[in-house]
């Protein structure tokens, strides 16, 4: 489309409240956490930046209190169904990774085996003593019965030794959740009641932190948000299509690989791209493209002067010619002078340097190609970060002023936030399309990809310019402007059409640019039929009824 007016005419002027890349419903869910897609909005002032943007609700963001509630509900359910205590239910759920159905199945299949496996014994395995004192199995001191504690197995240990034992295992990490009796070879489990009774306040806090985290980390459907300092978890429905999720902290990431959200690029491509950005391979490419090895010590040397006389650094100090790599002492008038070397050209004509030059040229081309895609990848990331900052600044500082100037309620200025949100999302998508393009080798698909990418990028630039530059007239005005409604219509239209461009781009890349394959197959089929008709003497163009060729009167 050639102009912004064409773009506006190409799409209806809806408010842009639709989801980013789908056409479903905007259902909400209050089950434990808040159902959340795209950018989220938390209670209070924590994150009024973002609102829910995609339609298909395929995950729930859980706060710490939500996790506690779910954990407590699961423990209560198992306790009630199996008629066991909450402590025993916790031990079972920890062993079976918080899968309630598996606990039920295993218990009712063979209760005795499960009890032995997890350490929930039905009675003591040591005889009950008759005396008033018992000897501790760790320190071997005798204590009154009230100072001796044991778990279901009955092995006696004093409270002091128990406290030290619990403290040591808690300090060692989450392994304390699966703690067994201190008696060697005893498999009796140590439950929460022991920690509650004998551990210090600090140790109990650590224990219950491990206990809470195990509910997420042992569950294949849950993961913690990878953003630094975030304590929220994601409960994900693995049966849905997209893996991109967004936390209440506004961090968007891929649930599958936990890298930042990268739809429509797959996780393998993202892993390769991140590795390439951080690996030494590009440094080696730069060395190959811009340096040559010293003929004596083989260290790479970069040419930083115009002449061909090179001197290696200490301690080598070897002097050689940059072109032919021979000793500089062999250069003189008979070889073409000190600043020209015909030996290289002669050797090149003989094919002595073809392989080295070919490697250097390939390295240079590879480096240039990588630089092309990386610069655009990084630039869109910077633009996305800037757009997020501009959105926050607009909502916290400028929206109220604009509302006052234009005498318009802030609720009716939502179209501006929608435009910024669309920009943020589109910059993210556009960024990852450059990683996609770097690994795209099919020439026909590359042309189609670059066309779609160019259309999307062009639309995004128009939208970004409109919401960033053209809005300034209305933000700095002193009185309401009659043109503000026209600006509203234009911005809503640009938001909508940009969304459409990126929908097409995302769908095409997720389908592997299958339209190119379909077009090629269709073309091949058409050519095959045409060839078949020609070979068979059919009534094709240029053939007569009697099988001879008919001549077009205009063909002269």
Coordinates of N, CA, C and O in Angstrom, one line a residue, residues 11 14 16-27 37-38 52-58 240-242 244 263 422 425 428-429 496 498-507 510:
X11 N -8.7 -1.5 6.0 CA -9.1 -2.2 7.2 C -10.1 -1.4 7.9 O -10.1 -0.2 7.9
X14 N -11.7 -0.5 13.7 CA -12.1 -1.0 15.1 C -11.1 -0.4 16.1 O -10.1 0.1 15.8
X16 N -9.1 -1.8 18.1 CA -7.8 -2.5 18.3 C -7.8 -3.3 19.6 O -6.8 -3.7 20.1
X17 N -9.0 -3.5 20.1 CA -9.1 -4.3 21.4 C -8.9 -5.8 21.1 O -8.9 -6.6 22.0
X18 N -8.9 -6.2 19.8 CA -8.8 -7.6 19.5 C -7.4 -8.1 20.0 O -6.5 -7.4 20.2
X19 N -7.3 -9.4 20.0 CA -6.1 -10.0 20.5 C -5.0 -9.9 19.4 O -5.3 -9.7 18.2
X20 N -3.8 -10.1 19.8 CA -2.7 -9.9 18.9 C -2.8 -10.8 17.6 O -2.8 -10.4 16.5
X21 N -2.7 -12.1 17.9 CA -2.6 -13.0 16.7 C -3.6 -14.1 16.8 O -3.3 -15.3 16.7
X22 N -4.9 -13.8 17.0 CA -5.9 -14.8 16.9 C -7.3 -14.1 16.9 O -7.4 -12.9 16.9
X23 N -8.3 -14.9 16.7 CA -9.6 -14.3 16.6 C -10.6 -14.9 17.6 O -11.8 -15.1 17.2
X24 N -10.2 -15.2 18.8 CA -11.1 -15.9 19.7 C -11.7 -15.0 20.7 O -12.0 -13.8 20.4
X25 N -12.0 -15.5 21.9 CA -12.7 -14.7 22.9 C -11.8 -14.2 23.9 O -10.6 -14.6 24.0
X26 N -12.3 -13.3 24.7 CA -11.5 -12.7 25.8 C -11.9 -13.2 27.1 O -12.3 -12.4 28.0
X27 N -11.9 -14.5 27.3 CA -12.4 -15.0 28.6 C -11.4 -14.7 29.7 O -10.2 -14.7 29.4
X37 N -2.8 -13.5 29.4 CA -2.1 -13.6 28.1 C -1.5 -12.3 27.7 O -2.1 -11.2 27.9
X38 N -0.4 -12.3 27.0 CA 0.2 -11.1 26.6 C 0.7 -10.3 27.8 O 1.4 -10.9 28.6
X52 N -4.2 -7.6 29.2 CA -4.3 -8.9 28.5 C -4.5 -8.7 27.0 O -5.4 -8.0 26.6
X53 N -3.7 -9.5 26.1 CA -3.8 -9.2 24.7 C -4.1 -10.4 23.8 O -4.6 -10.2 22.8
X54 N -3.8 -11.6 24.2 CA -4.1 -12.7 23.3 C -5.3 -13.4 23.8 O -5.7 -13.4 24.9
X55 N -6.0 -14.1 22.8 CA -7.3 -14.6 23.2 C -7.3 -16.0 23.8 O -8.0 -16.2 24.8
X56 N -6.6 -16.9 23.3 CA -6.7 -18.3 23.8 C -6.0 -18.4 25.1 O -4.8 -18.3 25.2
X57 N -6.8 -18.6 26.2 CA -6.2 -18.6 27.5 C -5.7 -20.0 27.7 O -6.4 -21.0 27.9
X58 N -4.3 -20.1 27.7 CA -3.7 -21.4 27.8 C -2.8 -21.5 29.0 O -2.0 -22.4 29.2
X240 N -2.1 -26.5 24.2 CA -2.4 -25.4 23.3 C -1.3 -25.2 22.4 O -0.2 -25.8 22.5
X241 N -1.4 -24.2 21.4 CA -0.5 -24.0 20.4 C 0.8 -23.2 20.8 O 1.9 -23.7 20.8
X242 N 0.6 -22.0 21.2 CA 1.7 -21.1 21.5 C 2.3 -21.3 22.9 O 1.6 -21.7 23.8
X244 N 4.3 -18.9 24.2 CA 4.6 -17.6 24.7 C 3.7 -17.2 25.9 O 2.5 -17.3 25.7
X263 N 7.9 -16.1 19.6 CA 7.0 -16.5 18.6 C 7.1 -15.5 17.4 O 7.2 -14.3 17.7
X422 N 0.7 -2.7 20.7 CA 0.9 -3.3 19.4 C 2.3 -3.1 18.9 O 2.9 -4.0 18.4
X425 N 4.6 -5.5 20.9 CA 4.5 -6.8 20.5 C 5.1 -7.0 19.1 O 5.8 -8.0 18.8
X428 N 8.9 -7.1 19.0 CA 9.3 -8.4 19.5 C 9.3 -9.4 18.3 O 10.3 -10.2 18.1
X429 N 8.2 -9.5 17.6 CA 8.0 -10.4 16.5 C 9.1 -10.1 15.4 O 9.8 -11.0 14.9
X496 N -4.8 -1.3 13.6 CA -5.5 -2.4 13.1 C -4.8 -3.1 11.9 O -4.6 -4.3 11.8
X498 N -1.6 -2.7 11.0 CA -0.3 -3.2 11.4 C -0.5 -4.6 12.0 O 0.3 -5.5 11.8
X499 N -1.5 -4.7 12.8 CA -1.8 -6.0 13.4 C -2.1 -7.1 12.4 O -1.6 -8.2 12.5
X500 N -2.8 -6.7 11.3 CA -3.1 -7.6 10.2 C -1.8 -8.0 9.5 O -1.6 -9.2 9.2
X501 N -0.9 -7.1 9.2 CA 0.3 -7.4 8.6 C 1.1 -8.4 9.4 O 1.7 -9.4 8.9
X502 N 1.2 -8.2 10.7 CA 2.0 -9.1 11.5 C 1.3 -10.5 11.8 O 1.9 -11.5 12.0
X503 N 0.0 -10.5 11.7 CA -0.8 -11.8 11.8 C -0.3 -12.6 10.6 O -0.1 -13.8 10.7
X504 N -0.3 -12.0 9.4 CA 0.1 -12.7 8.2 C 1.5 -13.2 8.3 O 1.8 -14.3 7.9
X505 N 2.4 -12.4 8.8 CA 3.8 -12.7 8.9 C 3.9 -13.9 9.9 O 4.7 -14.9 9.6
X506 N 3.3 -13.8 11.0 CA 3.4 -14.9 12.0 C 2.9 -16.2 11.5 O 3.5 -17.2 11.6
X507 N 1.7 -16.1 10.9 CA 1.1 -17.4 10.4 C 2.0 -18.0 9.3 O 2.1 -19.2 9.3
X510 N 5.1 -19.6 11.0 CA 4.8 -20.8 11.7 C 4.4 -21.9 10.8 O 4.5 -23.1 11.2

